[in-house]
Amino acid sequence: MKDPRFDYMPLAAREYSAQRQMTVGDLLLDNRIIFLDGPIHDGSANLVIMKLLFLQSENRHQDIHLYINSPGGSVTATLAIYDIMQFIECDVATYCVGLSASGGAILVAGGAAGKRFALKHSKIMIHQPYGQVGGQVSDIEIQARDILAARQLLNEILASHTKQPVEKIAKDTQRDHYLTAQEAKAYGLVDEILDRTPGDKKK
């Protein structure tokens, strides 16, 4: 319920009160910053997608900054975010913070060309998708085909953004493949390594 005293506050006081009610996430969003942390699942993906669409509706020509510190998760949820990143008109600059693994690596690599960053001590991990199969033989066959198709698709996405051959991606992702920020840049997963905010001058 709205506080009735709010209508009688001076403008500066009302603005201060409104700011006090904003969360850190709201303040970041106000600066066109989205932070994806933790596992990627339908809930977290939907929240990121809503924020991306909202920021595009606010300004179709200004960059969105997506910070990622995630171990990955659902392939379908990852691809949902990825597809929206490619679909919207705004450039999405991506930042690897801490560890961006599996689906997190896909999203970092899927940022706008020239605007994919890794923090100095961050790491990226790429691998083939995990999957569990069970049930009748016919169900197992269907699930296995789906996992193989997902693996091929993710390899092709990584290849398109890194300019690495699909065959190399397939080989490198047979096992968990960890890369430092420097290695990720050489691999083509990111464009630059940051140790301060872009545009800041060292004091």
PDB file of C-alpha atoms in Angstrom:
ATOM      1  CA  MET A   1       0.000   0.000   0.000  1.00  0.00           C
ATOM      2  CA  LYS A   2       1.286   3.462  -0.933  1.00  0.00           C
ATOM      3  CA  ASP A   3       2.273   5.670   1.985  1.00  0.00           C
ATOM      4  CA  PRO A   4      -0.250   8.613   1.953  1.00  0.00           C
ATOM      5  CA  ARG A   5       2.501  10.931   3.160  1.00  0.00           C
ATOM      6  CA  PHE A   6       4.355  10.367  -0.134  1.00  0.00           C
ATOM      7  CA  ASP A   7       2.077  12.826  -2.029  1.00  0.00           C
ATOM      8  CA  TYR A   8       2.941  15.646   0.362  1.00  0.00           C
ATOM      9  CA  MET A   9       6.711  15.192   0.283  1.00  0.00           C
ATOM     10  CA  PRO A  10       8.865  17.774  -1.505  1.00  0.00           C
ATOM     11  CA  LEU A  11      10.090  16.569  -4.921  1.00  0.00           C
ATOM     12  CA  ALA A  12      13.642  15.916  -3.715  1.00  0.00           C
ATOM     13  CA  ALA A  13      12.328  13.906  -0.763  1.00  0.00           C
ATOM     14  CA  ARG A  14      10.042  11.854  -3.022  1.00  0.00           C
ATOM     15  CA  GLU A  15      12.934  11.071  -5.372  1.00  0.00           C
ATOM     16  CA  TYR A  16      15.108  10.063  -2.427  1.00  0.00           C
ATOM     17  CA  SER A  17      12.333   7.838  -1.054  1.00  0.00           C
ATOM     18  CA  ALA A  18      11.888   6.151  -4.441  1.00  0.00           C
ATOM     19  CA  GLN A  19      15.627   5.521  -4.698  1.00  0.00           C
ATOM     20  CA  ARG A  20      15.638   3.989  -1.233  1.00  0.00           C
ATOM     21  CA  GLN A  21      13.083   1.434  -2.435  1.00  0.00           C
ATOM     22  CA  MET A  22      15.170   0.371  -5.445  1.00  0.00           C
ATOM     23  CA  THR A  23      17.188  -2.833  -5.238  1.00  0.00           C
ATOM     24  CA  VAL A  24      20.778  -3.153  -6.413  1.00  0.00           C
ATOM     25  CA  GLY A  25      19.441  -4.982  -9.457  1.00  0.00           C
ATOM     26  CA  ASP A  26      17.135  -2.042 -10.225  1.00  0.00           C
ATOM     27  CA  LEU A  27      20.015   0.412  -9.961  1.00  0.00           C
ATOM     28  CA  LEU A  28      22.164  -1.711 -12.272  1.00  0.00           C
ATOM     29  CA  LEU A  29      19.299  -2.028 -14.761  1.00  0.00           C
ATOM     30  CA  ASP A  30      18.931   1.749 -14.693  1.00  0.00           C
ATOM     31  CA  ASN A  31      22.509   1.838 -16.016  1.00  0.00           C
ATOM     32  CA  ARG A  32      21.761  -0.862 -18.627  1.00  0.00           C
ATOM     33  CA  ILE A  33      23.668  -3.516 -16.677  1.00  0.00           C
ATOM     34  CA  ILE A  34      22.409  -7.091 -16.244  1.00  0.00           C
ATOM     35  CA  PHE A  35      24.134  -9.551 -13.913  1.00  0.00           C
ATOM     36  CA  LEU A  36      23.676 -13.266 -14.565  1.00  0.00           C
ATOM     37  CA  ASP A  37      24.959 -15.240 -11.600  1.00  0.00           C
ATOM     38  CA  GLY A  38      24.531 -18.873 -10.638  1.00  0.00           C
ATOM     39  CA  PRO A  39      23.089 -21.759 -12.656  1.00  0.00           C
ATOM     40  CA  ILE A  40      21.217 -21.044 -15.878  1.00  0.00           C
ATOM     41  CA  HIS A  41      17.677 -22.410 -15.686  1.00  0.00           C
ATOM     42  CA  ASP A  42      14.275 -21.390 -17.006  1.00  0.00           C
ATOM     43  CA  GLY A  43      13.702 -18.918 -14.173  1.00  0.00           C
ATOM     44  CA  SER A  44      17.030 -17.105 -14.446  1.00  0.00           C
ATOM     45  CA  ALA A  45      16.858 -17.165 -18.256  1.00  0.00           C
ATOM     46  CA  ASN A  46      13.376 -15.640 -18.315  1.00  0.00           C
ATOM     47  CA  LEU A  47      14.507 -12.877 -15.963  1.00  0.00           C
ATOM     48  CA  VAL A  48      17.517 -12.035 -18.153  1.00  0.00           C
ATOM     49  CA  ILE A  49      15.347 -12.120 -21.281  1.00  0.00           C
ATOM     50  CA  MET A  50      12.789  -9.748 -19.733  1.00  0.00           C
ATOM     51  CA  LYS A  51      15.575  -7.334 -18.814  1.00  0.00           C
ATOM     52  CA  LEU A  52      17.078  -7.489 -22.308  1.00  0.00           C
ATOM     53  CA  LEU A  53      13.710  -6.783 -23.914  1.00  0.00           C
ATOM     54  CA  PHE A  54      12.961  -3.983 -21.455  1.00  0.00           C
ATOM     55  CA  LEU A  55      16.295  -2.270 -22.107  1.00  0.00           C
ATOM     56  CA  GLN A  56      15.753  -2.513 -25.857  1.00  0.00           C
ATOM     57  CA  SER A  57      12.337  -0.883 -25.448  1.00  0.00           C
ATOM     58  CA  GLU A  58      14.030   1.919 -23.511  1.00  0.00           C
ATOM     59  CA  ASN A  59      16.708   2.564 -26.147  1.00  0.00           C
ATOM     60  CA  ARG A  60      17.283   0.493 -29.272  1.00  0.00           C
ATOM     61  CA  HIS A  61      20.668   2.030 -30.029  1.00  0.00           C
ATOM     62  CA  GLN A  62      22.483   1.983 -26.683  1.00  0.00           C
ATOM     63  CA  ASP A  63      24.598  -0.977 -25.591  1.00  0.00           C
ATOM     64  CA  ILE A  64      23.475  -3.423 -22.919  1.00  0.00           C
ATOM     65  CA  HIS A  65      26.140  -4.745 -20.541  1.00  0.00           C
ATOM     66  CA  LEU A  66      25.741  -8.391 -19.489  1.00  0.00           C
ATOM     67  CA  TYR A  67      28.027  -9.576 -16.673  1.00  0.00           C
ATOM     68  CA  ILE A  68      28.243 -13.366 -16.358  1.00  0.00           C
ATOM     69  CA  ASN A  69      29.473 -15.470 -13.431  1.00  0.00           C
ATOM     70  CA  SER A  70      27.816 -18.826 -14.021  1.00  0.00           C
ATOM     71  CA  PRO A  71      28.601 -22.553 -14.059  1.00  0.00           C
ATOM     72  CA  GLY A  72      26.121 -22.999 -16.907  1.00  0.00           C
ATOM     73  CA  GLY A  73      23.039 -25.167 -16.753  1.00  0.00           C
ATOM     74  CA  SER A  74      20.106 -25.912 -19.013  1.00  0.00           C
ATOM     75  CA  VAL A  75      20.922 -25.976 -22.730  1.00  0.00           C
ATOM     76  CA  THR A  76      17.446 -24.772 -23.711  1.00  0.00           C
ATOM     77  CA  ALA A  77      17.565 -21.917 -21.187  1.00  0.00           C
ATOM     78  CA  THR A  78      21.031 -20.928 -22.403  1.00  0.00           C
ATOM     79  CA  LEU A  79      19.887 -20.914 -26.018  1.00  0.00           C
ATOM     80  CA  ALA A  80      16.824 -18.854 -25.106  1.00  0.00           C
ATOM     81  CA  ILE A  81      19.081 -16.080 -23.761  1.00  0.00           C
ATOM     82  CA  TYR A  82      21.505 -16.461 -26.662  1.00  0.00           C
ATOM     83  CA  ASP A  83      18.742 -16.171 -29.264  1.00  0.00           C
ATOM     84  CA  ILE A  84      17.386 -12.980 -27.698  1.00  0.00           C
ATOM     85  CA  MET A  85      20.909 -11.514 -27.572  1.00  0.00           C
ATOM     86  CA  GLN A  86      21.206 -12.082 -31.317  1.00  0.00           C
ATOM     87  CA  PHE A  87      17.635 -10.963 -32.007  1.00  0.00           C
ATOM     88  CA  ILE A  88      17.513  -7.559 -30.344  1.00  0.00           C
ATOM     89  CA  GLU A  89      18.879  -4.468 -32.069  1.00  0.00           C
ATOM     90  CA  CYS A  90      21.033  -3.326 -29.151  1.00  0.00           C
ATOM     91  CA  ASP A  91      24.609  -4.530 -29.003  1.00  0.00           C
ATOM     92  CA  VAL A  92      25.062  -6.760 -25.961  1.00  0.00           C
ATOM     93  CA  ALA A  93      28.527  -6.373 -24.459  1.00  0.00           C
ATOM     94  CA  THR A  94      29.465  -9.420 -22.384  1.00  0.00           C
ATOM     95  CA  TYR A  95      31.794  -9.620 -19.398  1.00  0.00           C
ATOM     96  CA  CYS A  96      33.196 -12.829 -17.914  1.00  0.00           C
ATOM     97  CA  VAL A  97      33.447 -12.431 -14.142  1.00  0.00           C
ATOM     98  CA  GLY A  98      34.888 -15.246 -12.026  1.00  0.00           C
ATOM     99  CA  LEU A  99      33.925 -18.335 -14.025  1.00  0.00           C
ATOM    100  CA  SER A 100      31.763 -18.582 -17.109  1.00  0.00           C
ATOM    101  CA  ALA A 101      31.388 -22.282 -17.814  1.00  0.00           C
ATOM    102  CA  SER A 102      29.350 -24.337 -20.259  1.00  0.00           C
ATOM    103  CA  GLY A 103      26.309 -22.228 -21.149  1.00  0.00           C
ATOM    104  CA  GLY A 104      27.974 -19.252 -19.490  1.00  0.00           C
ATOM    105  CA  ALA A 105      30.817 -19.553 -22.007  1.00  0.00           C
ATOM    106  CA  ILE A 106      28.313 -19.643 -24.873  1.00  0.00           C
ATOM    107  CA  LEU A 107      26.776 -16.378 -23.677  1.00  0.00           C
ATOM    108  CA  VAL A 108      30.134 -14.648 -23.194  1.00  0.00           C
ATOM    109  CA  ALA A 109      31.234 -15.668 -26.689  1.00  0.00           C
ATOM    110  CA  GLY A 110      27.852 -14.632 -28.102  1.00  0.00           C
ATOM    111  CA  GLY A 111      28.284 -10.971 -27.221  1.00  0.00           C
ATOM    112  CA  ALA A 112      28.615  -8.271 -29.858  1.00  0.00           C
ATOM    113  CA  ALA A 113      31.828  -8.498 -31.876  1.00  0.00           C
ATOM    114  CA  GLY A 114      34.566  -6.384 -30.320  1.00  0.00           C
ATOM    115  CA  LYS A 115      32.578  -6.038 -27.088  1.00  0.00           C
ATOM    116  CA  ARG A 116      33.278  -9.366 -25.376  1.00  0.00           C
ATOM    117  CA  PHE A 117      35.386  -8.899 -22.277  1.00  0.00           C
ATOM    118  CA  ALA A 118      36.996 -11.035 -19.589  1.00  0.00           C
ATOM    119  CA  LEU A 119      38.110  -9.742 -16.227  1.00  0.00           C
ATOM    120  CA  LYS A 120      41.814 -10.237 -15.585  1.00  0.00           C
ATOM    121  CA  HIS A 121      41.581 -13.312 -13.333  1.00  0.00           C
ATOM    122  CA  SER A 122      38.409 -14.829 -14.736  1.00  0.00           C
ATOM    123  CA  LYS A 123      38.177 -18.230 -16.399  1.00  0.00           C
ATOM    124  CA  ILE A 124      36.066 -19.754 -19.126  1.00  0.00           C
ATOM    125  CA  MET A 125      35.244 -23.444 -19.443  1.00  0.00           C
ATOM    126  CA  ILE A 126      33.821 -25.131 -22.535  1.00  0.00           C
ATOM    127  CA  HIS A 127      32.639 -28.715 -22.789  1.00  0.00           C
ATOM    128  CA  GLN A 128      30.047 -30.902 -24.435  1.00  0.00           C
ATOM    129  CA  PRO A 129      26.542 -30.818 -22.944  1.00  0.00           C
ATOM    130  CA  TYR A 130      25.706 -33.258 -20.202  1.00  0.00           C
ATOM    131  CA  GLY A 131      22.578 -35.346 -20.430  1.00  0.00           C
ATOM    132  CA  GLN A 132      20.818 -38.162 -18.646  1.00  0.00           C
ATOM    133  CA  VAL A 133      18.885 -40.796 -20.514  1.00  0.00           C
ATOM    134  CA  GLY A 134      16.403 -43.309 -19.232  1.00  0.00           C
ATOM    135  CA  GLY A 135      13.196 -45.150 -19.936  1.00  0.00           C
ATOM    136  CA  GLN A 136      12.401 -47.504 -22.773  1.00  0.00           C
ATOM    137  CA  VAL A 137      14.955 -48.228 -25.481  1.00  0.00           C
ATOM    138  CA  SER A 138      13.097 -46.027 -27.966  1.00  0.00           C
ATOM    139  CA  ASP A 139      13.062 -43.163 -25.447  1.00  0.00           C
ATOM    140  CA  ILE A 140      16.791 -43.563 -24.823  1.00  0.00           C
ATOM    141  CA  GLU A 141      17.459 -43.392 -28.560  1.00  0.00           C
ATOM    142  CA  ILE A 142      15.417 -40.200 -28.874  1.00  0.00           C
ATOM    143  CA  GLN A 143      17.157 -38.584 -25.895  1.00  0.00           C
ATOM    144  CA  ALA A 144      20.600 -39.603 -27.169  1.00  0.00           C
ATOM    145  CA  ARG A 145      19.886 -38.072 -30.587  1.00  0.00           C
ATOM    146  CA  ASP A 146      18.736 -34.871 -28.904  1.00  0.00           C
ATOM    147  CA  ILE A 147      21.949 -34.654 -26.850  1.00  0.00           C
ATOM    148  CA  LEU A 148      24.101 -35.216 -29.941  1.00  0.00           C
ATOM    149  CA  ALA A 149      22.143 -32.579 -31.860  1.00  0.00           C
ATOM    150  CA  ALA A 150      22.584 -30.106 -28.987  1.00  0.00           C
ATOM    151  CA  ARG A 151      26.312 -30.811 -28.924  1.00  0.00           C
ATOM    152  CA  GLN A 152      26.625 -30.147 -32.655  1.00  0.00           C
ATOM    153  CA  LEU A 153      24.600 -26.939 -32.382  1.00  0.00           C
ATOM    154  CA  LEU A 154      26.671 -25.585 -29.476  1.00  0.00           C
ATOM    155  CA  ASN A 155      29.895 -26.454 -31.299  1.00  0.00           C
ATOM    156  CA  GLU A 156      28.674 -24.560 -34.359  1.00  0.00           C
ATOM    157  CA  ILE A 157      27.742 -21.535 -32.234  1.00  0.00           C
ATOM    158  CA  LEU A 158      31.184 -21.471 -30.621  1.00  0.00           C
ATOM    159  CA  ALA A 159      32.843 -21.917 -34.004  1.00  0.00           C
ATOM    160  CA  SER A 160      30.892 -19.005 -35.487  1.00  0.00           C
ATOM    161  CA  HIS A 161      31.950 -16.626 -32.703  1.00  0.00           C
ATOM    162  CA  THR A 162      35.544 -17.803 -32.229  1.00  0.00           C
ATOM    163  CA  LYS A 163      36.359 -18.461 -35.905  1.00  0.00           C
ATOM    164  CA  GLN A 164      37.772 -21.821 -34.829  1.00  0.00           C
ATOM    165  CA  PRO A 165      37.016 -24.873 -37.003  1.00  0.00           C
ATOM    166  CA  VAL A 166      34.059 -26.908 -35.768  1.00  0.00           C
ATOM    167  CA  GLU A 167      36.344 -29.947 -35.661  1.00  0.00           C
ATOM    168  CA  LYS A 168      38.679 -28.205 -33.211  1.00  0.00           C
ATOM    169  CA  ILE A 169      35.764 -27.108 -31.039  1.00  0.00           C
ATOM    170  CA  ALA A 170      34.455 -30.692 -31.010  1.00  0.00           C
ATOM    171  CA  LYS A 171      37.857 -32.031 -29.989  1.00  0.00           C
ATOM    172  CA  ASP A 172      38.462 -29.391 -27.312  1.00  0.00           C
ATOM    173  CA  THR A 173      35.037 -29.910 -25.744  1.00  0.00           C
ATOM    174  CA  GLN A 174      35.304 -33.676 -25.351  1.00  0.00           C
ATOM    175  CA  ARG A 175      36.357 -32.961 -21.763  1.00  0.00           C
ATOM    176  CA  ASP A 176      36.095 -29.909 -19.518  1.00  0.00           C
ATOM    177  CA  HIS A 177      38.422 -27.378 -21.153  1.00  0.00           C
ATOM    178  CA  TYR A 178      39.413 -24.461 -18.900  1.00  0.00           C
ATOM    179  CA  LEU A 179      40.929 -21.284 -20.282  1.00  0.00           C
ATOM    180  CA  THR A 180      42.418 -18.281 -18.523  1.00  0.00           C
ATOM    181  CA  ALA A 181      41.383 -14.829 -19.680  1.00  0.00           C
ATOM    182  CA  GLN A 182      44.503 -14.648 -21.845  1.00  0.00           C
ATOM    183  CA  GLU A 183      43.846 -18.094 -23.331  1.00  0.00           C
ATOM    184  CA  ALA A 184      40.191 -17.232 -23.934  1.00  0.00           C
ATOM    185  CA  LYS A 185      41.240 -14.146 -25.890  1.00  0.00           C
ATOM    186  CA  ALA A 186      43.684 -16.158 -27.996  1.00  0.00           C
ATOM    187  CA  TYR A 187      40.961 -18.755 -28.612  1.00  0.00           C
ATOM    188  CA  GLY A 188      38.504 -16.100 -29.776  1.00  0.00           C
ATOM    189  CA  LEU A 189      36.003 -16.426 -26.938  1.00  0.00           C
ATOM    190  CA  VAL A 190      36.566 -12.812 -25.856  1.00  0.00           C
ATOM    191  CA  ASP A 191      38.012  -9.715 -27.492  1.00  0.00           C
ATOM    192  CA  GLU A 192      39.684  -7.895 -24.622  1.00  0.00           C
ATOM    193  CA  ILE A 193      40.892  -8.436 -21.053  1.00  0.00           C
ATOM    194  CA  LEU A 194      39.879  -5.803 -18.505  1.00  0.00           C
ATOM    195  CA  ASP A 195      41.283  -4.787 -15.161  1.00  0.00           C
ATOM    196  CA  ARG A 196      39.214  -1.598 -14.938  1.00  0.00           C
ATOM    197  CA  THR A 197      35.989  -0.231 -16.382  1.00  0.00           C
ATOM    198  CA  PRO A 198      36.306   0.626 -20.094  1.00  0.00           C
ATOM    199  CA  GLY A 199      37.063   4.325 -20.460  1.00  0.00           C
ATOM    200  CA  ASP A 200      38.531   4.716 -16.968  1.00  0.00           C
ATOM    201  CA  LYS A 201      42.038   6.104 -16.772  1.00  0.00           C
ATOM    202  CA  LYS A 202      44.586   4.640 -14.424  1.00  0.00           C
ATOM    203  CA  LYS A 203      45.324   7.040 -11.630  1.00  0.00           C
TER     204      LYS A 203
END
